[in-house]
Short mmCIF file of C-alpha atoms and ligand atoms in Angstrom, two decimals:
data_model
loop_
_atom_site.label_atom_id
_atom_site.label_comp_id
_atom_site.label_asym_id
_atom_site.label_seq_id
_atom_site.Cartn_x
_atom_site.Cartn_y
_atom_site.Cartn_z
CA UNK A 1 -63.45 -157.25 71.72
CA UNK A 2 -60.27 -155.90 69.94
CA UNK A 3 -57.39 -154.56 71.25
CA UNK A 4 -57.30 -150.90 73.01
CA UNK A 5 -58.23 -148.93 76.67
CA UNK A 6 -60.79 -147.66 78.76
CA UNK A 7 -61.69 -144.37 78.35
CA UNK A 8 -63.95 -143.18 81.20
CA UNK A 9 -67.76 -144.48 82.45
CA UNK A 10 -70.46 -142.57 81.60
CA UNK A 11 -73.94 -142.83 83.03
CA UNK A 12 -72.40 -146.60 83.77
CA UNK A 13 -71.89 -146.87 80.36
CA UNK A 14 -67.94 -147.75 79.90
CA UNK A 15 -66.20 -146.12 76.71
CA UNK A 16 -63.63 -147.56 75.25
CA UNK A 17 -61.08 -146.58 72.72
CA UNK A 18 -59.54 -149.01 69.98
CA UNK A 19 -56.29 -148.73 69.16
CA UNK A 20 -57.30 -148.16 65.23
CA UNK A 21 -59.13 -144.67 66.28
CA UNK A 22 -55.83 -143.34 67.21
CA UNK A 23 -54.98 -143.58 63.20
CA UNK A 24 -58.50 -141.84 62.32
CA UNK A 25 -57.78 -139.34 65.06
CA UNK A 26 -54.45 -138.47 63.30
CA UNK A 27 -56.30 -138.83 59.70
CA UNK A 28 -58.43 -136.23 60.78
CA UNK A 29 -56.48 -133.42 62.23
CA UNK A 30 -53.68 -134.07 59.63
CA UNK A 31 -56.74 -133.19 56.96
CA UNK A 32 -57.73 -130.21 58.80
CA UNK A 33 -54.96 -128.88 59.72
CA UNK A 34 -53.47 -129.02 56.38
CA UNK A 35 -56.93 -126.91 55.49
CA UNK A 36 -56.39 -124.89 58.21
CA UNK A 37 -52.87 -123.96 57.36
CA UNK A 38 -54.30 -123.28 53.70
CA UNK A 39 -57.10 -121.19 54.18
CA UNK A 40 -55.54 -119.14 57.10
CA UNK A 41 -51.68 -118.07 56.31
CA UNK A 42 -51.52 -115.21 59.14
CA UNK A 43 -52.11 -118.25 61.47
CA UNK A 44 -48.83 -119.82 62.87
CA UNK A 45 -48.28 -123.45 63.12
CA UNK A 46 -48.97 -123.59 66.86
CA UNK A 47 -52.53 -122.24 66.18
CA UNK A 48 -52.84 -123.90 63.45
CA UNK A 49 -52.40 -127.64 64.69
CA UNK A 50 -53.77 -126.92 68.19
CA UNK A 51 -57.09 -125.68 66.35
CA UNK A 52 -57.34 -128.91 64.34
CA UNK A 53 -56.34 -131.47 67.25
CA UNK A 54 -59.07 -129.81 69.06
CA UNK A 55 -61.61 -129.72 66.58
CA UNK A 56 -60.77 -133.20 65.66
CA UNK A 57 -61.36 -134.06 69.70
CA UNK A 58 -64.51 -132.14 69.36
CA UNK A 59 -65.64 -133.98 66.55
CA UNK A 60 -64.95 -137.27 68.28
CA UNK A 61 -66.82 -136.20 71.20
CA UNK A 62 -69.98 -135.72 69.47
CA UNK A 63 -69.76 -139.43 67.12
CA UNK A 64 -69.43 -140.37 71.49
CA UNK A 65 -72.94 -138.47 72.50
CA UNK A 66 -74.45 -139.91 68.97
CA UNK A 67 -73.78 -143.42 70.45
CA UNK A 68 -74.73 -142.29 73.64
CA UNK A 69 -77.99 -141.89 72.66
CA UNK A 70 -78.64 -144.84 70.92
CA UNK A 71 -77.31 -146.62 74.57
CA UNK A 72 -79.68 -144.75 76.36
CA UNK A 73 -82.89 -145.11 74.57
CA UNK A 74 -81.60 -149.35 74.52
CA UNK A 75 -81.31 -149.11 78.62
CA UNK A 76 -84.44 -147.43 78.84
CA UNK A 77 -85.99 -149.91 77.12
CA UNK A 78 -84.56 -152.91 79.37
CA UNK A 79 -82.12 -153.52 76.63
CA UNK A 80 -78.60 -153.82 79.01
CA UNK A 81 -75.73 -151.64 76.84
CA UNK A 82 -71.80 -153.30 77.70
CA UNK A 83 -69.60 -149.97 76.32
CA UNK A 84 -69.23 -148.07 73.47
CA UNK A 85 -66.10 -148.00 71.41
CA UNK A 86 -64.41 -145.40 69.35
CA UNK A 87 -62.49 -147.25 66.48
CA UNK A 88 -61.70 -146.67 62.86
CA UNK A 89 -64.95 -146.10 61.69
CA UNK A 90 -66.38 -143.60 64.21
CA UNK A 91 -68.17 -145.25 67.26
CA UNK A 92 -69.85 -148.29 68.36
CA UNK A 93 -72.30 -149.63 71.02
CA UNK A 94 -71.94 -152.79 72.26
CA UNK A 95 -76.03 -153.57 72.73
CA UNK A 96 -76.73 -156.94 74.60
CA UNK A 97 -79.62 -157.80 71.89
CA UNK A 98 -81.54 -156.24 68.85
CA UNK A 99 -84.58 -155.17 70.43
CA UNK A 100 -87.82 -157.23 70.39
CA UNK A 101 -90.05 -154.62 68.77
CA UNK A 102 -89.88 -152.42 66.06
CA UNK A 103 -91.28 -149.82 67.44
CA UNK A 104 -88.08 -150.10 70.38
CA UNK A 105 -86.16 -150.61 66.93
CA UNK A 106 -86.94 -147.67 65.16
CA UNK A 107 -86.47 -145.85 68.13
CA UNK A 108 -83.40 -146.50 69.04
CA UNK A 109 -82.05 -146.61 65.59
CA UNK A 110 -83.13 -142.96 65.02
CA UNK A 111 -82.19 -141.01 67.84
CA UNK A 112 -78.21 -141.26 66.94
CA UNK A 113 -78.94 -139.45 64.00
CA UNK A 114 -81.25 -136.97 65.31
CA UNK A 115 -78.61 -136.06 67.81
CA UNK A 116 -75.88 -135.29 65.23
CA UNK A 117 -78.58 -133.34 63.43
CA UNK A 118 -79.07 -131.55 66.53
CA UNK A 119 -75.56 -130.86 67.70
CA UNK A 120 -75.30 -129.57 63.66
CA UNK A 121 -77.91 -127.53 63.65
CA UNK A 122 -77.43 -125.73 66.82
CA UNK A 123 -73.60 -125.35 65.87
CA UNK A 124 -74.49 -123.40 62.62
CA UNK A 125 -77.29 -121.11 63.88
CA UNK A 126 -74.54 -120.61 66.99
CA UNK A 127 -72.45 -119.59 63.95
CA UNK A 128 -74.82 -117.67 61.70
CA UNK A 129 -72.91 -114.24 62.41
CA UNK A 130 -69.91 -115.74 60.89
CA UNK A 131 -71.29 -117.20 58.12
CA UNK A 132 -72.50 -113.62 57.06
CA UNK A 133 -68.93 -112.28 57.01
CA UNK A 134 -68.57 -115.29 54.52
CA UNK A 135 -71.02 -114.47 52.56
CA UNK A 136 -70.55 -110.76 52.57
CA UNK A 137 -66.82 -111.38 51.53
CA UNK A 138 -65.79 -110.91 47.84
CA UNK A 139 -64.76 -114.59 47.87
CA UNK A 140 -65.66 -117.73 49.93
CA UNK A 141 -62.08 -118.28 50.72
CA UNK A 142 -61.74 -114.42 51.85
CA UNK A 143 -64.13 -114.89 54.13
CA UNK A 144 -63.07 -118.28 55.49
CA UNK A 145 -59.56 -116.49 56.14
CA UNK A 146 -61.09 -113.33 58.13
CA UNK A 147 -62.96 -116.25 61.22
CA UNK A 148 -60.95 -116.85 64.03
CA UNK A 149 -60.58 -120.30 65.63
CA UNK A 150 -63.65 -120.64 67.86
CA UNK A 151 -66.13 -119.62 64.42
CA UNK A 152 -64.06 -122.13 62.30
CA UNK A 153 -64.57 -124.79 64.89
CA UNK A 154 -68.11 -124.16 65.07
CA UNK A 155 -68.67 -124.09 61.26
CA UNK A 156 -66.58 -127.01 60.50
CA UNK A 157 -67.90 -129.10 63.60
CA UNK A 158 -71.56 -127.74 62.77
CA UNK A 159 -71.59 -128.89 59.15
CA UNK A 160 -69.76 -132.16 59.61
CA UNK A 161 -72.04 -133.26 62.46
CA UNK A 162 -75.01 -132.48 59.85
CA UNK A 163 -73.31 -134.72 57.42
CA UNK A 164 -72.33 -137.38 60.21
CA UNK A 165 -76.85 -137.28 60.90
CA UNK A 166 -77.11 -137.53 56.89
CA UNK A 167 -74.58 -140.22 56.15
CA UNK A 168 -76.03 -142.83 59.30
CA UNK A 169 -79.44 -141.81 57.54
CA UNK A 170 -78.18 -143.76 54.44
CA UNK A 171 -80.56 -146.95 54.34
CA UNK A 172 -77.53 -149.34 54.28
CA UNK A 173 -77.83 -152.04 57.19
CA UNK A 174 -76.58 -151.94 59.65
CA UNK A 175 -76.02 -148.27 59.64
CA UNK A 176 -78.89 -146.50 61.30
CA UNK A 177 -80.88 -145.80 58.34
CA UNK A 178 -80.55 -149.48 57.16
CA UNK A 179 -81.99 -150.26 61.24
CA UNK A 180 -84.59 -147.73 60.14
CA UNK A 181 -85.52 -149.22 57.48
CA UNK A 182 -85.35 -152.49 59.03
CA UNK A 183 -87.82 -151.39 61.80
CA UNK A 184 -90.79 -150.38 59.22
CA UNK A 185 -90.16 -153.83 57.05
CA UNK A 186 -90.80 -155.50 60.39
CA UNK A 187 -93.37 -153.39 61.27
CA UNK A 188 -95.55 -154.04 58.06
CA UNK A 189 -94.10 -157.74 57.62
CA UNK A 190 -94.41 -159.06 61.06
CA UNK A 191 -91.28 -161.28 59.84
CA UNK A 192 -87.79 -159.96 61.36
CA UNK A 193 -85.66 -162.38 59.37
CA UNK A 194 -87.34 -161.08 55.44
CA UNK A 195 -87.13 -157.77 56.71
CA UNK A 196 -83.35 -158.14 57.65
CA UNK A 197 -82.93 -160.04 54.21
CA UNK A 198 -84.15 -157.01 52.72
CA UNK A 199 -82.03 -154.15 54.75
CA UNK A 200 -78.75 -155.84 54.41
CA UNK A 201 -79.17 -156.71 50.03
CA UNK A 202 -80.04 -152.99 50.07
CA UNK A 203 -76.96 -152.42 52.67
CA UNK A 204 -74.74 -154.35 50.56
CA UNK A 205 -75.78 -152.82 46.67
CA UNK A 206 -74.97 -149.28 48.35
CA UNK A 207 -71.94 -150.43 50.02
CA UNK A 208 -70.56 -151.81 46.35
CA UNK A 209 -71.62 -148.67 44.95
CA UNK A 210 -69.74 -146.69 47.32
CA UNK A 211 -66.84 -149.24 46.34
CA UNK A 212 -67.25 -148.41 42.74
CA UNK A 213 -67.45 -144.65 43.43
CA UNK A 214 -64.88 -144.56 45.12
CA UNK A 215 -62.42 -146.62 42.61
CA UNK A 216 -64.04 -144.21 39.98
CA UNK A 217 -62.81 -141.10 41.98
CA UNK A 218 -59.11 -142.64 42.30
CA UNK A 219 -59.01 -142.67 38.23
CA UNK A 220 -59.87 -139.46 38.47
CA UNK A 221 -63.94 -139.57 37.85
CA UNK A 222 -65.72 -136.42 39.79
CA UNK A 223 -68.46 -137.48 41.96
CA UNK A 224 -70.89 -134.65 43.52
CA UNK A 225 -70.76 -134.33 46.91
CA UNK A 226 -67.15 -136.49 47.21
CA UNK A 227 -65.15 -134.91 44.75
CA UNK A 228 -62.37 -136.57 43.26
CA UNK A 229 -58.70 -137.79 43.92
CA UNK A 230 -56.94 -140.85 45.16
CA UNK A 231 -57.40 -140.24 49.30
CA UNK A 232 -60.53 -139.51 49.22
CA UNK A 233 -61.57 -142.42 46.28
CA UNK A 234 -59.70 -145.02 48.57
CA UNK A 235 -61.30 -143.59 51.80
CA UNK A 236 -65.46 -143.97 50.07
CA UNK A 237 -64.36 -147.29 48.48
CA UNK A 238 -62.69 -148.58 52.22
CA UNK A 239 -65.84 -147.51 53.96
CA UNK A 240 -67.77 -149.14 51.25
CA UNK A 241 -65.77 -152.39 51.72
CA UNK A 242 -66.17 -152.10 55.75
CA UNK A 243 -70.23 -151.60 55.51
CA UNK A 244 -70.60 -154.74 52.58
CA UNK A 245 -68.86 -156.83 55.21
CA UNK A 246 -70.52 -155.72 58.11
CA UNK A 247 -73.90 -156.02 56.23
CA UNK A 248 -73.46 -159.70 55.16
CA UNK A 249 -72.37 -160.47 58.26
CA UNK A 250 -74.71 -158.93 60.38
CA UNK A 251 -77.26 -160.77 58.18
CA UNK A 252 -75.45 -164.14 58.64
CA UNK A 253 -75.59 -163.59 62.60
CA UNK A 254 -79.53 -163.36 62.40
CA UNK A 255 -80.07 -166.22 60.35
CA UNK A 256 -77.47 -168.21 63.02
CA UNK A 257 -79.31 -167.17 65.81
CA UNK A 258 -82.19 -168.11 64.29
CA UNK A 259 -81.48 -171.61 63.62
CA UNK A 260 -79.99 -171.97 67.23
CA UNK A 261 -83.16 -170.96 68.37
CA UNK A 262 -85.10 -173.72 70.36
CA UNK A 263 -81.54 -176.03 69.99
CA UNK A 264 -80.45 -176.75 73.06
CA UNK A 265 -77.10 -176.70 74.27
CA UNK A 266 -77.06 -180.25 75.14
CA UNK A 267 -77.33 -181.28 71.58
CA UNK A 268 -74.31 -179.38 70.30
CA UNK A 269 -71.35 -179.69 73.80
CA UNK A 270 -68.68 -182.06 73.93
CA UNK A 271 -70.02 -184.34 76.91
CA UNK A 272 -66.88 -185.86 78.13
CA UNK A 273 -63.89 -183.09 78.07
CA UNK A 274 -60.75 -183.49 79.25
CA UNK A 275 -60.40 -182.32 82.83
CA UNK A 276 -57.79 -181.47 85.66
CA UNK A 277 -57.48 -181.52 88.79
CA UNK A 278 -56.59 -178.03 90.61
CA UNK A 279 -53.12 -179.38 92.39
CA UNK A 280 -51.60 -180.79 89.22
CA UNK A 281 -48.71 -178.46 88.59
CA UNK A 282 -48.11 -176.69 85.54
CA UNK A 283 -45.38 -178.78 84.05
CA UNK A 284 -47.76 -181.93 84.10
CA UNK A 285 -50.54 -180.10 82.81
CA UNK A 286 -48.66 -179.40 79.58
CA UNK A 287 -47.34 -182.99 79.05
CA UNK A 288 -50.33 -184.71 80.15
CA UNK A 289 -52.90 -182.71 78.51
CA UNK A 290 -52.04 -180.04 76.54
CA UNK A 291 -49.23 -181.60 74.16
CA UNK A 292 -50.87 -184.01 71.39
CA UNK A 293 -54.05 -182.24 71.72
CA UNK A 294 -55.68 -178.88 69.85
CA UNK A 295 -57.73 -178.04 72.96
CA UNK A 296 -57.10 -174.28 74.48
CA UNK A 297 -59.09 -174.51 77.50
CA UNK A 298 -59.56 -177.14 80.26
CA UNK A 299 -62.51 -177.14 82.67
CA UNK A 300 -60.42 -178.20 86.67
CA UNK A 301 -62.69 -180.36 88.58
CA UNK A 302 -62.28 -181.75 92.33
CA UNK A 303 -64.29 -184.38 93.64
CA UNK A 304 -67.38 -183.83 91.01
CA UNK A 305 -67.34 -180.15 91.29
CA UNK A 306 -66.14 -177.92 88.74
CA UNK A 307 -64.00 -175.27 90.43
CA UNK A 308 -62.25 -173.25 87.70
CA UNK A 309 -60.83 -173.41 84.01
CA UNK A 310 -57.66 -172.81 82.67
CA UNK A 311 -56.56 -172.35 79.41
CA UNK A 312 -53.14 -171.81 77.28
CA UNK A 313 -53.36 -168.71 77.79
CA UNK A 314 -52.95 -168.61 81.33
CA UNK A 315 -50.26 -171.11 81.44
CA UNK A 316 -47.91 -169.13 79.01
CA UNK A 317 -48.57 -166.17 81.27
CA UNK A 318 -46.43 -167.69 83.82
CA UNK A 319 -42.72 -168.33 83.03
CA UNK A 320 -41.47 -171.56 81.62
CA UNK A 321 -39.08 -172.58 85.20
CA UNK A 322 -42.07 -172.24 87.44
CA UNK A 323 -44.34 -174.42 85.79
CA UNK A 324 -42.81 -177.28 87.75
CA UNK A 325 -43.83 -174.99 90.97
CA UNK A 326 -46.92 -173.27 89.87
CA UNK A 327 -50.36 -175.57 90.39
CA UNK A 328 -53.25 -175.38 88.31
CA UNK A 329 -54.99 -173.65 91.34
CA UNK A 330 -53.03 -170.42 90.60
CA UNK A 331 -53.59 -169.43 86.89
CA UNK A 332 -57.09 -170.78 86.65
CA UNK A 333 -60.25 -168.71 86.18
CA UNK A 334 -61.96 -169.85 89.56
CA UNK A 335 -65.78 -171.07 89.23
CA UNK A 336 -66.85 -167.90 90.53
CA UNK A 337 -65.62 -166.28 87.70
CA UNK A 338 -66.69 -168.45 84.99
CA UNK A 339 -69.33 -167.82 82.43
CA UNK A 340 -71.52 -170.63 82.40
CA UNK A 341 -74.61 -172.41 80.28
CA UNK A 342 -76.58 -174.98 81.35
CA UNK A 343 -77.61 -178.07 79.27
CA UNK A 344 -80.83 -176.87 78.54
CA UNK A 345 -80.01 -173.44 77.54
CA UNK A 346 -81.17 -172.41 74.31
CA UNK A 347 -78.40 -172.55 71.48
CA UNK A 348 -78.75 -168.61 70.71
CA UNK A 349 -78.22 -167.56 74.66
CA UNK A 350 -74.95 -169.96 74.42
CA UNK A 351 -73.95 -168.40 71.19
CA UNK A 352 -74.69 -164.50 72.51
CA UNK A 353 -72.63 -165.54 75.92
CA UNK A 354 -69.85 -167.11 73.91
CA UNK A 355 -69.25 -163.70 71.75
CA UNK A 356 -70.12 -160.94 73.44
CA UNK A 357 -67.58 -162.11 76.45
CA UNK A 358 -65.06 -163.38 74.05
CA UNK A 359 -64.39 -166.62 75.67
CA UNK A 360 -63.55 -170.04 73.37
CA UNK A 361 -65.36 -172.13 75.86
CA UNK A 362 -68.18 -172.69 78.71
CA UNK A 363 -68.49 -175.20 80.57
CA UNK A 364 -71.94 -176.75 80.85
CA UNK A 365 -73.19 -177.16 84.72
CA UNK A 366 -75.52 -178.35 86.61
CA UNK A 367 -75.20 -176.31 89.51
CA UNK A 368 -71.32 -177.27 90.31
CA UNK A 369 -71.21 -180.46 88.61
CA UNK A 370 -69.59 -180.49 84.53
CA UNK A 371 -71.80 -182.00 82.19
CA UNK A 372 -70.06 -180.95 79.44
CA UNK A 373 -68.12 -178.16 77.25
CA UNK A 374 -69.48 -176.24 74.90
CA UNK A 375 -66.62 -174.37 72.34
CA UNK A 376 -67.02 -172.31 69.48
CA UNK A 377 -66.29 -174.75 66.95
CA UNK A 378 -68.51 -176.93 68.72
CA UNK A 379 -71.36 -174.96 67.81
CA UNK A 380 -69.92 -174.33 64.19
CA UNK A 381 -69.85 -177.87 63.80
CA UNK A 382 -73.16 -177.97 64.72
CA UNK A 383 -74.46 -176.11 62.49
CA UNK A 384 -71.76 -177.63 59.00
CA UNK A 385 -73.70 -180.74 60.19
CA UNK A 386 -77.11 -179.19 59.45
CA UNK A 387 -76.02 -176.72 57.00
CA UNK A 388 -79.11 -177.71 54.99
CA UNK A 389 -81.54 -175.31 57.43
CA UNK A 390 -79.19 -172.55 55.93
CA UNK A 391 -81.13 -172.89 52.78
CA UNK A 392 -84.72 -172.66 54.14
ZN1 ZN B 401 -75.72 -144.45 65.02
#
């Protein structure tokens, strides 16, 4: 995971917030309060900025429920859910696996929506009254200026959770639509992989198109719906650029997994890595081991049992005079700890363990005893080697 904090735990669910939201967060009630301050001139700049942090909060709260529901229809379906994130982009939920059906699929793909839809719709009709006054005023923007606070929240936050339902509708993969989508391919096809194929070209053409939109609207070019102008032209043609990636690459992670399918980890670990032993100190760890090497991590072994790892990391954690005084024993992650695989795990279980707990290495075991290490590039090296199954 990237860089950020812990938020709070909900339903055992932990949320988390990246540092990048903090710049969305500020995005957002900088735009509305500017709007704010526009639209209402009687308001003072107290009101006016403590209306649009909180709406912006508000807003945020409800991407969180969207994702919540997505992690709770995954859970309920046996499908363990790590966190969710807030970031740059609105949220994320960090699901153990895609689902095995596409019935569970479609599911779970379309109940995020359907909650911002929800939240929307019950916002407005909460609203209704207000939006009378509007439309019983001589001029939209007189009637905008006669709502207080609480009705512009709830207008503002109704429509843009409406949108937020509409936009994730989009059949771009991997955005919920494009899951969707995905799900009824699979359905009719049987075939997972094809219908992926198919979700993420259709993910990616929209994504460029929302590139080229958005370049348009910085030269000035009026789109409906996204108007014009160089903020908003960057902003379409940045999210554009963040879904082609995410679409390609989401893509790319299938077709990996699917080749590591049925390989077992054996096949692709470094059998004989360099070990330790826990009471070497620091100091001799570095000289003997570290230096003239590129390896990060280092599995510590006494007798024939593996009882920890330790890794750069860990050693530059500790200051440069007590190496000489520190052992190996104190910095390493101990056994307990470790993530493991064993040698006749399947290739796709390694891979899964290796990113979703962002660790370079595992050690292979047999019970206590090493048989091996398995690192990233291991596995990419792997599969350079038989880059030819790519093409199938
Ligand atoms: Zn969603």
């Amino acid at each position: 995971m990237r860089s950020g904090f812990r938020l709070a735990r909900i339903f055992g669910i932990q949320v988390r917030i990246d540092w990048s939201w903090l710049l969305i967060l500020l995005l957002v009630t900088w735009s509305l309060g500017s709007s704010f301050g526009q639209v209402h001139p009687n308001w003072g700049p107290a009101t006016v900025w403590g209306v649009a942090l909180f709406a912006a909060l508000l807003f945020f709260t409800s991407v969180l429920l969207h994702e919540l529901a997505h992690s709770l229809v995954a859970r309920a379906r046996g499908i363990p859910v790590q966190s969710i994130t807030l970031f740059l982009f609105g949220g994320v939920s960090s699901i153990q696996h895609d689902p095995d059906s596409p019935g569970v699929e479609f599911v779970m793909a379309i109940v995020g929506p359907l909650t911002s839809l929800v939240i929307g719709i019950v916002l407005l009709l909460v609203a209704t009254p207000h939006v009378r006054v509007i439309t019983s005023a001589t001029s939209a923007t007189q009637g905008l200026a006669q709502l207080g606070p609480l009705a512009t929240i709830l207008l503002w936050l109704g429509t843009i959770n409406v949108v937020l339902g509409i936009f994730n509708m989009v059949p771009a993969f991997p955005l919920d639509g494009g899951r969707v989508l995905r799900s009824i391919l699979w359905g009719i096809s049987g075939n997972l992989r094809s219908a992926t194929r198919w979700a993420s070209w259709l993910g990616q053409a929209i994504a460029w198109l929302m590139i080229v939109a958005g370049i348009a609207m910085v030269f000035g070019v009026h789109i409906p719906y996204f108007g014009t102008g160089l903020l908003n032209g960057l902003w379409l043609a940045f999210i554009g650029w963040f879904l082609n990636s995410a679409s390609s690459q989401s893509y790319q992670q299938i077709v990996v997994h699917d080749i590591l399918e049925g390989v077992s980890v054996e096949r692709m670990m470094r059998t004989d890595p360099p070990t330790v032993p826990p009471d070497s100190s620091l100091s001799s760890l570095v000289h003997d081991h570290v230096m003239g090497t590129d390896e990060v991590g280092f599995p510590v072994v006494e007798g024939d049992q593996l009882v920890g790892i330790v890794t750069i990391d860990d050693v530059r954690a500790i200051p440069r005079d007590e190496w000489e005084t520190t052992t190996v024993r104190d910095v390493m992650t101990p056994f307990e700890k470790l993530i493991t695989v064993g040698p006749n795990d399947d290739g796709a279980v390694a891979l899964d363990r290796l990113t979703q707990n962002d660790v370079r290495q595992l050690p292979v075991v047999n019970g206590r005893f090493l048989v091996g290490l398995l690192r990233r590039r291991d596995v990419m090296q792997w599969l350079q080697a038989h880059a030819e199954r790519f093409r199938k």
